XYZ file of C-alpha atoms in Angstrom:
339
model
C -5.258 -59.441 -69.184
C -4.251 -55.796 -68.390
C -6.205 -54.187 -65.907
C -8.754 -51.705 -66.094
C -7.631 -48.138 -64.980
C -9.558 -45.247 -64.134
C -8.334 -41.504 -65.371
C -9.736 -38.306 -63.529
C -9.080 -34.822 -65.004
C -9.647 -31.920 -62.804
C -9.522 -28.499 -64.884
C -9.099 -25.212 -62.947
C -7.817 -21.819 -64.218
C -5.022 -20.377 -63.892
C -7.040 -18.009 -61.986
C -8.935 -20.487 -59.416
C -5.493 -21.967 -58.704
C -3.864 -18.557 -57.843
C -6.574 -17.611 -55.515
C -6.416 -20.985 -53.921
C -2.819 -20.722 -53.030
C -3.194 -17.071 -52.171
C -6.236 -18.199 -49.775
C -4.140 -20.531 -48.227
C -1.026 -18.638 -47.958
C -2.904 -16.288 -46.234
C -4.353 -18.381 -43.548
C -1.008 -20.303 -43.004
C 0.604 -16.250 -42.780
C -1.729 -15.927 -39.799
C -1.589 -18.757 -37.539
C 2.798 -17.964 -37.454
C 1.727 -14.716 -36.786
C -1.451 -15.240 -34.201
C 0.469 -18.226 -32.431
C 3.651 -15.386 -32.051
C 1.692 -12.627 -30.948
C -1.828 -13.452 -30.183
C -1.931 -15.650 -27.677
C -1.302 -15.176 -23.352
C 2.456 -15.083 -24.024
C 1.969 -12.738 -26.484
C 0.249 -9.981 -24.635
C 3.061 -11.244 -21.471
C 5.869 -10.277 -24.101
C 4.139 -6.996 -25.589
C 3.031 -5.543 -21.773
C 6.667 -4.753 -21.265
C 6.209 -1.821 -23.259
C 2.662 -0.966 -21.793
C 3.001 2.671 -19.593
C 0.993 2.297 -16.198
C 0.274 5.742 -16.302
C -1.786 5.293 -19.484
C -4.256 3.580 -17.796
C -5.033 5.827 -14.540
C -7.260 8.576 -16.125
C -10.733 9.480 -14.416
C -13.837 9.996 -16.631
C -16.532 11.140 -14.468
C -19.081 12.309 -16.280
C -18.267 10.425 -20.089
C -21.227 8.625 -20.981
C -20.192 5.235 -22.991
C -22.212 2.846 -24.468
C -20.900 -1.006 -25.136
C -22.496 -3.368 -27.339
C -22.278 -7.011 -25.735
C -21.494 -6.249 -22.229
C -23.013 -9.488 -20.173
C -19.862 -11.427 -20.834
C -16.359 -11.695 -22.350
C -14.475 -8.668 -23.749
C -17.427 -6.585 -23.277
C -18.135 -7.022 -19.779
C -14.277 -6.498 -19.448
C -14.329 -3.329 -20.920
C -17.792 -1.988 -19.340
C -16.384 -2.865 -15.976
C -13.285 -1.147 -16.870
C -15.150 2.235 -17.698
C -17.266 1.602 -14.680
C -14.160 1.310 -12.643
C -12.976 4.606 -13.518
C -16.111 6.541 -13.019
C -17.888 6.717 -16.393
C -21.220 6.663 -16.569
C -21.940 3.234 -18.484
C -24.865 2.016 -20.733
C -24.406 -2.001 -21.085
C -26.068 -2.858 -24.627
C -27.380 -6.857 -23.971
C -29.814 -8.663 -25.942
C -30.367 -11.081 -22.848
C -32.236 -9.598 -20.116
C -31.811 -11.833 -17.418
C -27.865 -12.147 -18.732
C -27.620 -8.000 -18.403
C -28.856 -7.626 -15.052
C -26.477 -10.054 -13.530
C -23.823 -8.561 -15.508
C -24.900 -4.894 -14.285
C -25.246 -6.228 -10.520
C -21.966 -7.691 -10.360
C -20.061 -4.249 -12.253
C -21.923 -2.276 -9.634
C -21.306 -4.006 -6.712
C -17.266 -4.550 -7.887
C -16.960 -0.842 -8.895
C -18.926 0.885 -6.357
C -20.462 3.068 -9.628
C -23.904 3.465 -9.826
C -24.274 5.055 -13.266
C -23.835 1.643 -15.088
C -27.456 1.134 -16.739
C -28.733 -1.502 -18.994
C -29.976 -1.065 -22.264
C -31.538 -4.098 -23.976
C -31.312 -4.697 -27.976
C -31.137 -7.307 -30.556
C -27.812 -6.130 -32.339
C -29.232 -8.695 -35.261
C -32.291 -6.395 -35.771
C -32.224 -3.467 -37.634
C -35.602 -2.683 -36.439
C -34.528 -3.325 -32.365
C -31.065 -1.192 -33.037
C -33.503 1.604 -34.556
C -36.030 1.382 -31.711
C -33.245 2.065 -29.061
C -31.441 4.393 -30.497
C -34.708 6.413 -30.679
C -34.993 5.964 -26.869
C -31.572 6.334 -26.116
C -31.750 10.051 -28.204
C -34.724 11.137 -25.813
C -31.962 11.110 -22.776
C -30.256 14.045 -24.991
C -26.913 13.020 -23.671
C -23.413 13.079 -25.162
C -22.302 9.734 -26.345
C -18.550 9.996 -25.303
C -17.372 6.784 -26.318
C -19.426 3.874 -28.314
C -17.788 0.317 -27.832
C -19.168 -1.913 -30.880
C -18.475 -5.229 -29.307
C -21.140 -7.536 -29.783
C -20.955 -9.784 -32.312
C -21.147 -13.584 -33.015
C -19.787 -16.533 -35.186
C -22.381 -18.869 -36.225
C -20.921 -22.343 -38.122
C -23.995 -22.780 -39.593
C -26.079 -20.718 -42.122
C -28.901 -18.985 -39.893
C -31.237 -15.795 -41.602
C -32.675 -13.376 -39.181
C -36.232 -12.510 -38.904
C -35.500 -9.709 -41.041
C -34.064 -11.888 -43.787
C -30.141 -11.267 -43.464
C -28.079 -13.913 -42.903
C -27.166 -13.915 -39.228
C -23.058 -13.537 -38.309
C -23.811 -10.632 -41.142
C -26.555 -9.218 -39.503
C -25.005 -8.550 -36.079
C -21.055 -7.846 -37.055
C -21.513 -5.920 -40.034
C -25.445 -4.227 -40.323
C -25.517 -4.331 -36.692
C -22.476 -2.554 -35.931
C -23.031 -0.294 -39.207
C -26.888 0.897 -37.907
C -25.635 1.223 -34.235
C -22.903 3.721 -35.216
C -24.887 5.551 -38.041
C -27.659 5.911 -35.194
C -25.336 7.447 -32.876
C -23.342 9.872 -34.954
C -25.815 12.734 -33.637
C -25.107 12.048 -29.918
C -21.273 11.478 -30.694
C -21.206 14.896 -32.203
C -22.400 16.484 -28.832
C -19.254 14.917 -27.339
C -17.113 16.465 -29.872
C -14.231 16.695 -30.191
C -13.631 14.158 -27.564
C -15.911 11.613 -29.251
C -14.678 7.953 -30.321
C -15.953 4.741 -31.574
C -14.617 1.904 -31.040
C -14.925 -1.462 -33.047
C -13.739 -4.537 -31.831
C -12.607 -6.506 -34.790
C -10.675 -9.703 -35.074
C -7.216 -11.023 -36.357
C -9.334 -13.490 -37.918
C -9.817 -10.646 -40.776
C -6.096 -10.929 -42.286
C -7.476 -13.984 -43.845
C -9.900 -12.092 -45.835
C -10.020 -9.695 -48.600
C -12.609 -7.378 -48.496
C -15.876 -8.445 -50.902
C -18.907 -7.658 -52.200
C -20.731 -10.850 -51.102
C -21.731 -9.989 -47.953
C -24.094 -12.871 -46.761
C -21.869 -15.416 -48.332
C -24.334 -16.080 -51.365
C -21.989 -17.859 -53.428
C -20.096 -21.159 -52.973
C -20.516 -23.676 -49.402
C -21.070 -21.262 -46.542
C -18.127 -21.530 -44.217
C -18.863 -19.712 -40.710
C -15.115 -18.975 -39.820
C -15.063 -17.723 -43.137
C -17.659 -15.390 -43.068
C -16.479 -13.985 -39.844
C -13.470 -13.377 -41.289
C -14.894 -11.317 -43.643
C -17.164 -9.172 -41.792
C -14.271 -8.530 -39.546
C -12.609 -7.474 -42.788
C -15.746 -4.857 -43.325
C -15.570 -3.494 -40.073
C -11.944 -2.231 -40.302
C -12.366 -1.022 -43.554
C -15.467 1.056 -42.536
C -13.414 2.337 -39.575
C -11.376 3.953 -42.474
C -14.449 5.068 -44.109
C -16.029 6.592 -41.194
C -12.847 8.876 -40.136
C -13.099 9.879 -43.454
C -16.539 10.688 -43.603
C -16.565 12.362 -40.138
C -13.282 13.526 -40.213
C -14.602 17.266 -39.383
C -17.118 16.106 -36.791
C -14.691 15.691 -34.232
C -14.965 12.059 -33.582
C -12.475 9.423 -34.206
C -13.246 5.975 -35.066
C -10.596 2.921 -34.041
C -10.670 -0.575 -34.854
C -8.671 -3.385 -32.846
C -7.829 -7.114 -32.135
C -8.256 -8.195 -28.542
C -6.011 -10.987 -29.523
C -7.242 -14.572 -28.564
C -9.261 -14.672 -25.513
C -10.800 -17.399 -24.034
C -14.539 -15.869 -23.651
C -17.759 -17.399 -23.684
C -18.196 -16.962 -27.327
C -14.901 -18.438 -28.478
C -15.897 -21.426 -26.070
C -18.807 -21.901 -27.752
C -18.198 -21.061 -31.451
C -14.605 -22.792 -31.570
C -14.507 -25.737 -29.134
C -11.563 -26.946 -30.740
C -9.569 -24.167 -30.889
C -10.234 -23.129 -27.039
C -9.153 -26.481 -26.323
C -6.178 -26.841 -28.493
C -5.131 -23.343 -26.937
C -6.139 -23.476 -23.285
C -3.790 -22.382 -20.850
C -2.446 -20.112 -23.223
C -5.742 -18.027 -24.499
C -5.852 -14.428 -22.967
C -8.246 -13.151 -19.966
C -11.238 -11.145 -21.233
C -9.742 -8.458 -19.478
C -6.705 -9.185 -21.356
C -8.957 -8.608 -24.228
C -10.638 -5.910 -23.576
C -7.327 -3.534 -22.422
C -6.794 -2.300 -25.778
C -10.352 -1.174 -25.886
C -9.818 0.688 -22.486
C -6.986 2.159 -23.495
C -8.168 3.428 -26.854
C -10.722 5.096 -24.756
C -8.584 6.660 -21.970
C -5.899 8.235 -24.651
C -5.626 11.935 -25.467
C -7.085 12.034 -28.985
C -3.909 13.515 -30.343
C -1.777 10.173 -29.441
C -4.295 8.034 -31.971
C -4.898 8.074 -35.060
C -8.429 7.874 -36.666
C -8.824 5.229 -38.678
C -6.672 2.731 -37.563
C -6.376 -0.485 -36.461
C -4.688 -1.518 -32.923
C -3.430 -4.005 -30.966
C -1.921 -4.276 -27.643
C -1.536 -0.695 -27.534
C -0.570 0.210 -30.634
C -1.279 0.818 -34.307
C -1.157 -2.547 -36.158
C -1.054 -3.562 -39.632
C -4.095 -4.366 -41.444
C -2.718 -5.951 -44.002
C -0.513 -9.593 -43.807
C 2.905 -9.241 -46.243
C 2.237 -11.011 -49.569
C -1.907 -11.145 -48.513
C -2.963 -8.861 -51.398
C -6.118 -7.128 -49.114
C -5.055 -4.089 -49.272
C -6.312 -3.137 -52.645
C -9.759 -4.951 -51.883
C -10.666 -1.771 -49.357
C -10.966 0.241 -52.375
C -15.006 -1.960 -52.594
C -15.757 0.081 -49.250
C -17.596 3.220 -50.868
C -20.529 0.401 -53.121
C -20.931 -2.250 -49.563
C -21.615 1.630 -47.794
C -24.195 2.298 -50.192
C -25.624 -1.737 -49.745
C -25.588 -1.205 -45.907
C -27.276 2.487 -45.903
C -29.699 0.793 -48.041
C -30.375 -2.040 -46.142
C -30.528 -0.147 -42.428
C -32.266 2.636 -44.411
C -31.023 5.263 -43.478
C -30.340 8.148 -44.825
């Protein structure tokens, strides 16, 4: 008696199958590339080419704002500013979280211009409400750190109905800067944003499905993509602004072992420890970005360890995806509404 078999046919397009491959192609591309560059040893290797003197500029009387500053990178880079005599405004959602964070850069720093400004970077309605009261102080905004932001595994929609890593990487940091063009513009031409992106983004094109409506939400993945976004609206942005007089930067702080990589990617900040970069590993790219004479950078353009990057893995195909910036501008304006 034979026995009984059982056949299984799987169809998929010549399409699907392509953009499999491609998808993992690209995330295989950037772990070789992370695991050579990103990591402690990484920043060791690349600091041999890092000038002290780069680093040793006063800014008395700069006023910078930094999204995210209790902990991690953004603490880092507020301290860093504080250290060097700017006058800082620490952007926290956490109360109790900002004033220990503001205690401890004052007391470390000796500055006493390091304030605390709380907001919920996932509300368009909180990021609206401060930027109202931060335009009452009528002060320059020399340099604007957008460094908050958050990976969530699991699929979580704000109170205002966006879904949540959205919400705070990609609205957030879109309604924050928008906001703040006016006061960056009294600071011209010296004025700069700053966006603190992720490697994580050379595994994702840039699309049109921001809150990850279609297929099996995938945290990492989204992530990924709004990281994507904000680089490509740090292109935008120079463009749009380009005769304002402020320049707009995006980076990679590399992989740091902060307390939102602890929490977010136990795994990998296992797998990796030892070898993970300081915060203030992370964050010197950020310093440095806002230290340069404007004439060494170039607006628009993404950095790492000191210098311009590429945005854009060999064999990724990305790069045409950026061309979908100008439509997700017109989503986001219409969503913060603003006009």
């Amino acid at each position: 008696m034979q026995s009984p078999t059982l056949n299984f046919r799987v169809q998929i397009s010549p399409t699907q199958l392509s953009m499999f491959l491609l998808k993992k192609w690209r995330v295989a591309a950037f772990g070789v590339y992370g695991y050579m560059n990103f990591t402690k040893n990484g920043f060791k290797e690349h600091s041999k080419n890092f000038k002290p003197e780069d680093m040793q500029a006063r800014i008395e009387g700069k006023n910078c704002v930094v999204t995210g500053a209790n902990a991690g990178i953004g603490y880092a880079t507020a301290e860093g500013l504080a250290s060097r005599g700017a006058t800082v405004y620490m952007v926290c959602r956490s109360k109790e979280k900002g004033e220990t964070a503001l205690s401890a850069i004052r007391s470390k720093t000796g500055n006493e211009n390091v304030h605390l400004e709380l907001c919920d970077l996932s509300s368009i309605t909180e990021i609206k409400s401060f930027a109202n009261r931060f335009s009452l102080k009528n002060k320059p905004v020399h340099v604007l750190v957008n460094n908050a932001g958050v990976l969530e595994n699991n699929r979580l929609i704000t109170s205002e109905g966006f879904e949540l890593n959205f919400a705070v990487n990609v609205l957030g940091t879109y309604t924050i800067t928008e906001s703040m063009v006016p006061l960056l513009e009294k600071a011209a031409p010296d004025a700069r944003v700053i966006t603190v992106s992720s490697g994580g983004m050379y595994t994702a094109h840039l699309t049109d499905d921001l809150e990850f409506n279609s297929g099996s939400f995938d945290g990492m993945e989204q992530y990924a993509r709004n990281k994507r976004v904000q680089v490509a609206l740090t292109e935008k942005w120079s463009e749009m602004y380009k005769e304002k007089g402020i320049g707009f930067y995006s980076m990679h702080p590399g992989w740091a072992e902060t307390p939102g990589v602890a929490k977010s990617m136990p795994s990998f900040n296992e797998r990796f420890a030892g070898n993970l970069r300081t915060s203030e590993e992370g964050a010197d790219t950020v310093l440095w970005l806002a230290l340069q004479p404007k004439e060494k950078l170039v607006s628009g353009s993404f950095y790492f360890d000191r210098a311009e990057a590429p945005k854009h893995l060999k064999f990724a195909a990305t790069a045409a995806s950026h061309a979908r910036i100008d439509p997700i501008v017109d989503v986001l304006r219409s969503m913060a509404n603003l006009r």
